[in-house]
Tab-separated table of C-alpha atoms and ligand atoms in Angstrom:
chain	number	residue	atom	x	y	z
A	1	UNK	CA	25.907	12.004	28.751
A	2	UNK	CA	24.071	11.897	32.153
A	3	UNK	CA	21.319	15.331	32.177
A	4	UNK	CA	20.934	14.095	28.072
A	5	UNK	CA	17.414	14.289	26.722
A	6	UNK	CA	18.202	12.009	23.441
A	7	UNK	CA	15.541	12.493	20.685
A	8	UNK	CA	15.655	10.071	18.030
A	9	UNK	CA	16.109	11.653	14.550
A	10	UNK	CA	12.952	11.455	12.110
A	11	UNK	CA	14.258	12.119	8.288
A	12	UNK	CA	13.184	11.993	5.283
A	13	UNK	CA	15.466	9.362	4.244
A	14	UNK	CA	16.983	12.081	1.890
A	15	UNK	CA	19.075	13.372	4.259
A	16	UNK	CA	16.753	16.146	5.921
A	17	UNK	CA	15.294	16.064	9.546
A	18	UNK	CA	11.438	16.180	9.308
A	19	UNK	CA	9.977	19.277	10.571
A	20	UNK	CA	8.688	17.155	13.604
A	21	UNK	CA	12.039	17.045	14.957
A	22	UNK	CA	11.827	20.774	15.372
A	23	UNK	CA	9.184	20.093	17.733
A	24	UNK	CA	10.342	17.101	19.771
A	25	UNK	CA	13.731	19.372	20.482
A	26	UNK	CA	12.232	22.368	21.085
A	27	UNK	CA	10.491	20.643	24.188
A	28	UNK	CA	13.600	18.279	25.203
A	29	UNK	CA	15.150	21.605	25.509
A	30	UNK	CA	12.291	23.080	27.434
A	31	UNK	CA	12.317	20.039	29.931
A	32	UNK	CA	16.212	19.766	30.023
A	33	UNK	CA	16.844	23.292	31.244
A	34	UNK	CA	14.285	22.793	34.069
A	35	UNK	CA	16.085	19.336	34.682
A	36	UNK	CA	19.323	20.777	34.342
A	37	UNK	CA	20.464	18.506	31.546
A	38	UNK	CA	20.731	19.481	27.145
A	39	UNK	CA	18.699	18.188	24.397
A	40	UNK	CA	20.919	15.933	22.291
A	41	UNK	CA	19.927	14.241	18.651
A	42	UNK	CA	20.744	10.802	17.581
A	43	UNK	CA	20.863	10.166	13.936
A	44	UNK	CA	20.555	6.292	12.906
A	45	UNK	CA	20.846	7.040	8.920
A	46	UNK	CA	22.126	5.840	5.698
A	47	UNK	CA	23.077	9.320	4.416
A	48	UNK	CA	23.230	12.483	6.656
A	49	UNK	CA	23.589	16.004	4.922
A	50	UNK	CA	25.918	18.675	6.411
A	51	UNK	CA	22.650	21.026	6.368
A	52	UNK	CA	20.274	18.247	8.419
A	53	UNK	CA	23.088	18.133	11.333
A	54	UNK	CA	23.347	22.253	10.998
A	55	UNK	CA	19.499	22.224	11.139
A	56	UNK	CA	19.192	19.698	14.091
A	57	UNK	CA	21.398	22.372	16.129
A	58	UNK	CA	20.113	25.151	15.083
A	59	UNK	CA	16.493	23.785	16.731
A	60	UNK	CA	18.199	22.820	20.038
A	61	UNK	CA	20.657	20.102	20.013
A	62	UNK	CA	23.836	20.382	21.694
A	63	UNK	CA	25.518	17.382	20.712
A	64	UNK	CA	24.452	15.137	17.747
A	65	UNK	CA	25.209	11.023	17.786
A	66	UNK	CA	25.416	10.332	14.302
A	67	UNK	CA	25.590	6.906	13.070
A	68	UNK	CA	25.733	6.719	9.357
A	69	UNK	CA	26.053	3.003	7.558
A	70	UNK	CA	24.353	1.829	4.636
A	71	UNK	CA	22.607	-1.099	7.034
A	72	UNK	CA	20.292	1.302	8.098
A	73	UNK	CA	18.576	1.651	5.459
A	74	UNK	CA	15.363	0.654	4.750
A	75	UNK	CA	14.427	0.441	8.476
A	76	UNK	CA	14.114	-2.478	10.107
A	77	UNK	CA	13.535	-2.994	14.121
A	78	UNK	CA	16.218	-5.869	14.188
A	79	UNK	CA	19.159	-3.426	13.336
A	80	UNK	CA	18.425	-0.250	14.782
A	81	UNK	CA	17.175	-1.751	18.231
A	82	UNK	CA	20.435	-3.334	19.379
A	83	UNK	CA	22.181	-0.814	18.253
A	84	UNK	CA	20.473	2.258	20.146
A	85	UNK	CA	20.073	-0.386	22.931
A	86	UNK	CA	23.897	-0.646	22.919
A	87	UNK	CA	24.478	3.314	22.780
A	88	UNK	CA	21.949	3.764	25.552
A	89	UNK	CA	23.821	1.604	27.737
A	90	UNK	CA	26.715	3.111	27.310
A	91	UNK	CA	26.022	6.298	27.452
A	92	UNK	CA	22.726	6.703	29.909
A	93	UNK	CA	20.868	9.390	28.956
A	94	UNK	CA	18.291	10.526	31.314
A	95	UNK	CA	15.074	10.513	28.589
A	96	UNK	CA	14.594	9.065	25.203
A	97	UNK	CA	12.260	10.674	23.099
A	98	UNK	CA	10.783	10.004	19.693
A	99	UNK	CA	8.222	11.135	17.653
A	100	UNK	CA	4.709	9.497	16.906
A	101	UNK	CA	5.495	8.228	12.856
A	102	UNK	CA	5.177	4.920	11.781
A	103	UNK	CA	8.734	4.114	12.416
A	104	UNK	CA	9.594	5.512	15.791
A	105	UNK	CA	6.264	4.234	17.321
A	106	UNK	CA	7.557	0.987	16.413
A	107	UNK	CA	11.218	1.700	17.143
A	108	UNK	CA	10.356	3.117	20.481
A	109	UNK	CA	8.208	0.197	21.568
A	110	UNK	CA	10.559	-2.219	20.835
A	111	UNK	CA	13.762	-0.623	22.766
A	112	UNK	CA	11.916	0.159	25.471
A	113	UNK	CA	11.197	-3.978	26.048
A	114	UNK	CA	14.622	-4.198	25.082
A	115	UNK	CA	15.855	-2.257	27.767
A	116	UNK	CA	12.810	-3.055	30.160
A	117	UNK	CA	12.322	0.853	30.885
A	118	UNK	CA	9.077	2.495	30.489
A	119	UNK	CA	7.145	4.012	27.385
A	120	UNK	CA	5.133	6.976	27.324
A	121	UNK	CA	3.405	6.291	24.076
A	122	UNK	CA	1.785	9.344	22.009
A	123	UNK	CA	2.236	12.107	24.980
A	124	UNK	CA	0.218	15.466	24.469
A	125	UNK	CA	2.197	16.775	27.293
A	126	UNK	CA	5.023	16.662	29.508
A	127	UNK	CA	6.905	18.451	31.990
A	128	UNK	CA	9.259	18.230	35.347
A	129	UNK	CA	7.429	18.010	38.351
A	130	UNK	CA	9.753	17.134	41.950
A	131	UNK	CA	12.966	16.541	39.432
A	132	UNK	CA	11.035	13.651	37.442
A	133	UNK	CA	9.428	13.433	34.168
A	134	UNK	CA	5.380	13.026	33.973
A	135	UNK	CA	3.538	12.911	30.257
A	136	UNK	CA	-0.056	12.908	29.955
A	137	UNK	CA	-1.374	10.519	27.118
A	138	UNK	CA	-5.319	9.602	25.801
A	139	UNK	CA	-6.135	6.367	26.306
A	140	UNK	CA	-9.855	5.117	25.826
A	141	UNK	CA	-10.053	6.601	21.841
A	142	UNK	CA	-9.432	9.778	23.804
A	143	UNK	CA	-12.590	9.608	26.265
A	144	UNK	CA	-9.679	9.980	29.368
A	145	UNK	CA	-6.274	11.481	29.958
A	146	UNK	CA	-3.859	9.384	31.702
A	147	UNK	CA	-1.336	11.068	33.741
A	148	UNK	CA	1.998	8.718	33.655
A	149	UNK	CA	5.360	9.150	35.231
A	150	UNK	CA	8.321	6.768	34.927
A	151	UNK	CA	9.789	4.612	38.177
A	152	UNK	CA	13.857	4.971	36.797
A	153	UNK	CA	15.356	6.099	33.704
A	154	UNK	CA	15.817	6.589	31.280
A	155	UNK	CA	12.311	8.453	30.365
A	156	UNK	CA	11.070	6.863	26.980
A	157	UNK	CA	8.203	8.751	25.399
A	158	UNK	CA	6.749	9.202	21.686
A	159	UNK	CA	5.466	12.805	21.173
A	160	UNK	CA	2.342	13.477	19.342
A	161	UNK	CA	3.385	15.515	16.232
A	162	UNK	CA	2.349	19.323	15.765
A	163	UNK	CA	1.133	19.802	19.815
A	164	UNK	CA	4.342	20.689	21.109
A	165	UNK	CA	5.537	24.101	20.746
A	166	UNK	CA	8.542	23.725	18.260
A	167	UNK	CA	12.054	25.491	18.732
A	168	UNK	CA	12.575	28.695	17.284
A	169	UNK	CA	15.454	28.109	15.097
A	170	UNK	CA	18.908	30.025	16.232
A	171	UNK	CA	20.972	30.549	13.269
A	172	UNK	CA	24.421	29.431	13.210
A	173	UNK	CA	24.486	27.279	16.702
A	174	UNK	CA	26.600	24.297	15.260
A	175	UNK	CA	26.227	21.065	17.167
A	176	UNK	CA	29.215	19.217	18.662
A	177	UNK	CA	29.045	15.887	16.177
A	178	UNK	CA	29.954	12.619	17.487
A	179	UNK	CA	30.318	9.113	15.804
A	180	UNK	CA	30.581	6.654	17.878
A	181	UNK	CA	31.350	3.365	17.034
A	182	UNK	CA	28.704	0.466	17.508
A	183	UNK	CA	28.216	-3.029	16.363
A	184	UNK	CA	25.877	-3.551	13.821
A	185	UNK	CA	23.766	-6.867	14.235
A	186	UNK	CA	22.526	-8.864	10.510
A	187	UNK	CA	19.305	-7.863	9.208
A	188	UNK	CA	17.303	-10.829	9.438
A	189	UNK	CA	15.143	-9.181	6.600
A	190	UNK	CA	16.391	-7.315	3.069
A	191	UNK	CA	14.698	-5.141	0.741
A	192	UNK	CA	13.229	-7.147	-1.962
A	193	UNK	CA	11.355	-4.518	-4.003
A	194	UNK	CA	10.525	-0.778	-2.978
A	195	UNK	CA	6.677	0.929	-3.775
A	196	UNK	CA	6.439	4.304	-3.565
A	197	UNK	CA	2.823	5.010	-2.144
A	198	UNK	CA	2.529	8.722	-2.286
A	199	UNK	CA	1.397	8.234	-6.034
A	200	UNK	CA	-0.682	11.163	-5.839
A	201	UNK	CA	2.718	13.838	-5.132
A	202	UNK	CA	1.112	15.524	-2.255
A	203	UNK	CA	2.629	16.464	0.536
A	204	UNK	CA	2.581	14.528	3.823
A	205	UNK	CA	-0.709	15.146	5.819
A	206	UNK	CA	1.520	16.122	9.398
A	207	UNK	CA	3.858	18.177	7.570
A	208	UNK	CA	1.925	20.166	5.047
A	209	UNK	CA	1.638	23.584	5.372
A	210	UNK	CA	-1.848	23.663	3.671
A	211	UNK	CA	-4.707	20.723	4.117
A	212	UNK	CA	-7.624	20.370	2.575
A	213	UNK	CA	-9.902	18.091	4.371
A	214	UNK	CA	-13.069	16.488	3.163
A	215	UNK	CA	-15.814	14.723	5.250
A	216	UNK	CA	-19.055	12.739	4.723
A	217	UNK	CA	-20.635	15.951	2.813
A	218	UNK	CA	-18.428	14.317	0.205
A	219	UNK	CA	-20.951	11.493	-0.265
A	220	UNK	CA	-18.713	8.630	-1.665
A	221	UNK	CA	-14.760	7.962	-2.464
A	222	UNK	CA	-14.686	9.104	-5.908
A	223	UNK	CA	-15.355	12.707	-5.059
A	224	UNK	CA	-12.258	13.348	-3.266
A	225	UNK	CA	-11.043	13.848	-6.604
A	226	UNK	CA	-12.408	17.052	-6.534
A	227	UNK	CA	-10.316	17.639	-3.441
A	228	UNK	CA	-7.239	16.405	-4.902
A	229	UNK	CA	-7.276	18.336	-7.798
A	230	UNK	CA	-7.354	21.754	-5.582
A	231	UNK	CA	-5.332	19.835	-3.441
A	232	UNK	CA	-2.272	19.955	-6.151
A	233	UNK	CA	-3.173	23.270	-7.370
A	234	UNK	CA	-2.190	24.681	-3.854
A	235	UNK	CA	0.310	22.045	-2.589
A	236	UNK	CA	-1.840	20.946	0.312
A	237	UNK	CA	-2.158	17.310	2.032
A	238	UNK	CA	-5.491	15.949	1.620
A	239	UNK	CA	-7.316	15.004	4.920
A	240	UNK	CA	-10.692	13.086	5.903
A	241	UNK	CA	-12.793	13.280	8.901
A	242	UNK	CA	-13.281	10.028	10.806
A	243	UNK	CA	-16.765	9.655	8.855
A	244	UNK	CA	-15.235	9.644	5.799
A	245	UNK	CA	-12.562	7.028	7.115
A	246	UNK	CA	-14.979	4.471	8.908
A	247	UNK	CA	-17.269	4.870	5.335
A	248	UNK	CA	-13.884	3.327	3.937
A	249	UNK	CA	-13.544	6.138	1.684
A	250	UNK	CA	-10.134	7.095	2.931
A	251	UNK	CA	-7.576	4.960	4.708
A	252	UNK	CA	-7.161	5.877	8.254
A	253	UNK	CA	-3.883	7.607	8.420
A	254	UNK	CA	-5.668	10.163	6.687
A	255	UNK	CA	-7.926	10.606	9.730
A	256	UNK	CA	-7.668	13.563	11.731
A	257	UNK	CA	-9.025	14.202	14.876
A	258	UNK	CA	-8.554	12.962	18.357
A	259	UNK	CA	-8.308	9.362	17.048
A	260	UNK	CA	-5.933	10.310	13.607
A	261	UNK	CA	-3.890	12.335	13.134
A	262	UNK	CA	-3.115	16.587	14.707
A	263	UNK	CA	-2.587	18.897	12.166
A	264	UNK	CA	-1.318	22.060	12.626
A	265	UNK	CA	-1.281	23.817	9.401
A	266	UNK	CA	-0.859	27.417	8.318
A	267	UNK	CA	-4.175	26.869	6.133
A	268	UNK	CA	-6.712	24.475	6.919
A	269	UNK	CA	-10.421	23.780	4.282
A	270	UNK	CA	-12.668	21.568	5.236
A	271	UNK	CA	-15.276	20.961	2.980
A	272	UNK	CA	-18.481	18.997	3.789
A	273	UNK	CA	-17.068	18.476	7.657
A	274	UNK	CA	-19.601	19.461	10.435
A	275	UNK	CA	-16.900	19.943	13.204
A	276	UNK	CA	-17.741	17.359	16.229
A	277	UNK	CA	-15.509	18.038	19.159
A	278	UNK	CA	-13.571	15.049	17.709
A	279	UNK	CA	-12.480	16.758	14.484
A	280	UNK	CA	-11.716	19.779	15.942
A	281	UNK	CA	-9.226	18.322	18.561
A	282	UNK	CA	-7.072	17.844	15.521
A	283	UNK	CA	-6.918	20.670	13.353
A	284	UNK	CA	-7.983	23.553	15.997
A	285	UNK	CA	-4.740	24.778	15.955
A	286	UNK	CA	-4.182	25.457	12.239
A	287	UNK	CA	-3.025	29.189	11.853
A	288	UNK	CA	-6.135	30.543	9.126
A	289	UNK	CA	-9.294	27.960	8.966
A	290	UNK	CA	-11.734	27.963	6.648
A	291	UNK	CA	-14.945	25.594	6.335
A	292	UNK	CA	-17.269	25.106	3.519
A	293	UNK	CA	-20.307	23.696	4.135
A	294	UNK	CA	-23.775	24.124	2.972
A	295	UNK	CA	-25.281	24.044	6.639
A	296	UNK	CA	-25.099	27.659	8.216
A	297	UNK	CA	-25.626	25.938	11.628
A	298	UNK	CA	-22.757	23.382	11.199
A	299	UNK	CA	-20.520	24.067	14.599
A	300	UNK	CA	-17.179	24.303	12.099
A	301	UNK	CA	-18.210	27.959	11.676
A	302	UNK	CA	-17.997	28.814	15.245
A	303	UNK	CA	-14.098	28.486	15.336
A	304	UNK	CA	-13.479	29.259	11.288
A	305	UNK	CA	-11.741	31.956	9.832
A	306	UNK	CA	-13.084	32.163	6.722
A	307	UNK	CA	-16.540	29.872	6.184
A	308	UNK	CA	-18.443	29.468	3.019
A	309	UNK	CA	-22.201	28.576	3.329
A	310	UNK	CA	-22.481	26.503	0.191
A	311	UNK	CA	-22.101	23.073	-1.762
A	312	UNK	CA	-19.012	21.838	-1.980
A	313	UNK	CA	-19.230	20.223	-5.546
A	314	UNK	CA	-19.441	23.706	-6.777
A	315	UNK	CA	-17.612	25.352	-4.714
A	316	UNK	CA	-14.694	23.496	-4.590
A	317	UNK	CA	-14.030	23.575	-8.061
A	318	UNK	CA	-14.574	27.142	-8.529
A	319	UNK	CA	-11.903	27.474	-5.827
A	320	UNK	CA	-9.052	25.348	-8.202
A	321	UNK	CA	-10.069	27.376	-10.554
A	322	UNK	CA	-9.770	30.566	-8.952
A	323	UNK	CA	-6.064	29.445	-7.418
A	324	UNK	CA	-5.158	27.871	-11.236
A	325	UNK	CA	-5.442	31.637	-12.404
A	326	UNK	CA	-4.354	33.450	-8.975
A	327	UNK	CA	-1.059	30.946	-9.157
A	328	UNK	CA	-0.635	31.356	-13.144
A	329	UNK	CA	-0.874	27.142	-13.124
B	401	FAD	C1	-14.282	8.506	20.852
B	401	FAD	C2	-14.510	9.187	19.537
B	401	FAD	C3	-13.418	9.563	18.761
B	401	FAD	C4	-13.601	10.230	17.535
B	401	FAD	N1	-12.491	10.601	16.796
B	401	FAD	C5	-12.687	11.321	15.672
B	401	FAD	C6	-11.563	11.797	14.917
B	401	FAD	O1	-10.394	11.534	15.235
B	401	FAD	N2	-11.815	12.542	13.812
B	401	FAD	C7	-13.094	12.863	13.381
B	401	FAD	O2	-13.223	13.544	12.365
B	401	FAD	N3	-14.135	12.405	14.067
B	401	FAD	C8	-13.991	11.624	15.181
B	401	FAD	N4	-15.082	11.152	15.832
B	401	FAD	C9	-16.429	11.263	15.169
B	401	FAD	C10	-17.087	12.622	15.323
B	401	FAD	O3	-17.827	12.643	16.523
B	401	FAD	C11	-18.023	12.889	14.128
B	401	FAD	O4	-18.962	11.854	14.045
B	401	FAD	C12	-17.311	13.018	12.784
B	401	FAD	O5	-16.233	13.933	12.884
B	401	FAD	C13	-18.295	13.517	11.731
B	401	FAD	O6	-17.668	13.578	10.482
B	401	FAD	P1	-18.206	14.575	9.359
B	401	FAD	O7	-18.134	15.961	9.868
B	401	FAD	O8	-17.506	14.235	8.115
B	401	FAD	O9	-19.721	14.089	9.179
B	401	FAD	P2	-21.083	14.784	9.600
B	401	FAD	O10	-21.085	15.163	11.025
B	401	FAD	O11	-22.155	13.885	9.101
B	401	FAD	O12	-21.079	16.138	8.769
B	401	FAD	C14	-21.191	16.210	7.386
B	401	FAD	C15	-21.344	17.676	7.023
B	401	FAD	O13	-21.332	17.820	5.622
B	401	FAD	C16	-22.234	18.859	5.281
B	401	FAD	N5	-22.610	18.665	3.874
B	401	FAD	C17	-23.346	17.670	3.355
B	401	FAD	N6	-23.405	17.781	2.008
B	401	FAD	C18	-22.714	18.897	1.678
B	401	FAD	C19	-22.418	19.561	0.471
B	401	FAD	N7	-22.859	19.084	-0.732
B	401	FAD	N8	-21.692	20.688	0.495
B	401	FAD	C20	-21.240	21.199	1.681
B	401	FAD	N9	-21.486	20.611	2.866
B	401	FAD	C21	-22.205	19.472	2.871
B	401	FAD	C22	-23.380	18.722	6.270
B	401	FAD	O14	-24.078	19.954	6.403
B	401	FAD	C23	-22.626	18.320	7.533
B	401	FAD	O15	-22.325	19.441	8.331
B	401	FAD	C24	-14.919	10.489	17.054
B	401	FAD	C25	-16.025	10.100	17.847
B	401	FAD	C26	-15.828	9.477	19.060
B	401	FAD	C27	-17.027	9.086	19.872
């Protein structure tokens, strides 16, 4: 539909939207009542549940494109690209927007050379300015922000997850569904063998609710044990500061900061962080932080909730302790 700001569904291949989605419709909506246009979700799954389209509406979308086949599953560029390449054509929505996860930053790179538009990779903002779309983006490991705006449509831009405002959820606004029919190109690659990796059963770092976060106070890779075992006590994500990554005690998607990943949690720990500028531009707005470290001085206390002045190899474990007995676990 011409005036459609498409987002591109992110699931959790169970079925569910991922609570990113909330926030990449809440702002297509934002953007498409200034422009005049609705927010829209496309759905390239291999199972959809009744509740993930109800959900998808409920944050914003008027009308959801659902195309559910087996072949979409796992993902691979090959099939998915000429198939939303096809449904773009076709249809000509006026912006394409994803999310910034493994997948979509691929997937979004890819259709956009398909299509030869232009890519707004990993906004921080966006908004309507003269009736056209402009995103602002780091570039430069985040020394500068780039202003960007697009010479035709459609708009294609990946949003940086838990910076944009997410939609309030209205309960009961049911979507008009749509499955339209598209040719399906052969994978040039199949699924040999399938490794889960989240071994540890913690919850994914952007969508956890709680993170605990450990930096180079840790002193070596072995001790984020200690964080892991609060970590499953309280069903948090566990996080690393970009110390602790470059040391090679964590691999980098566990990085937050201005060069990982934002976080916006509703409880954030960090335990043996100092809080460089960096850091904080990726966790600042958690709801409730709290910092342990055993510097009074360390700049994390200036914007904590909660700080502890003291060392985190006791501390920490006399906090699983306390949340063992507190939680009856
Ligand atoms: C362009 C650029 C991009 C960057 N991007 C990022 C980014 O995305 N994310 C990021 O995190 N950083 C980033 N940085 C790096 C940032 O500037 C800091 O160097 C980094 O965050 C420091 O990590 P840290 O707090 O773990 O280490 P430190 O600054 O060394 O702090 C360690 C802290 O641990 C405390 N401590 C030590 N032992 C204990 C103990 N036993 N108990 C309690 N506390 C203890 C110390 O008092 C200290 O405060 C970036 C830098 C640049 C220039």
């Amino acid at each position: 539909m011409a005036g459609a700001f498409w987002c591109l569904v992110e699931d959790d291949w169970q079925g569910n939207p991922k609570k990113v989605m909330a926030e990449v419709l809440g702002e297509a909506t934002r953007l498409a009542s200034q422009a005049g246009g609705q927010a829209e979700a496309v759905w390239l799954t291999d199972k959809a549940s009744e509740g993930g389209v109800k959900q998808l509406g409920e944050w914003g979308a008027k009308r959801v494109l659902l195309l559910e086949n087996g072949e979409f599953a796992p993902y691979r560029g090959e099939v998915w690209v000429p198939v939303l390449a096809e449904l773009v054509q076709k249809e000509s929505p006026q912006a394409v927007f994803g999310a910034v996860t493994t997948r979509q930053r691929e997937l979004m790179a890819r259709l956009a050379a398909r299509l030869g538009a232009g890519l707004s990779a990993d906004a921080t903002a966006l908004a309507i300015e003269d009736g056209k779309l402009s995103a602002t983006r780091p570039v430069y490991a985040g020394k500068l922000l780039a202003k960007t705006t697009w010479a035709k449509t459609p708009w294609l831009a990946t949003l940086r997850p838990n910076v944009f405002k997410p939609a309030e959820s209205q309960p009961g606004a049911g979507p008009i569904v749509e499955k339209p029919a598209v040719t399906l190109p052969a994978a040039a690659m199949s699924l040999v063998e399938r490794r889960e990796d989240s071994a540890t059963g913690l919850p994914e770092l952007a969508e956890a609710e709680i993170v605990v976060s450990g930096g180079r106070g840790l002193k070596g890779p072995e001790n984020f044990v200690i964080l892991e075992s609060l970590a499953k006590v309280i069903g948090a994500a566990v996080g690393a500061s970009r110390a602790a990554v470059d040391a090679g005690w964590r691999p980098h998607r566990f990085q937050i900061g201005q060069t990982g990943r934002t976080i916006s949690p509703k409880l954030y720990l960090g335990f043996g962080i100092s809080g460089a500028i960096q850091h904080l531009a990726g966790m600042r707005t958690s709801k409730v932080i709290c910092a342990i470290n055993k510097d009074p001085e360390a700049p994390i206390f200036k914007i904590a909730d909660y700080g502890i002045v003291g060392d985190l190899f006791e501390v920490a474990p006399l906090l699983t302790q306390e949340f063992k007995h507190l939680l009856d676990k």
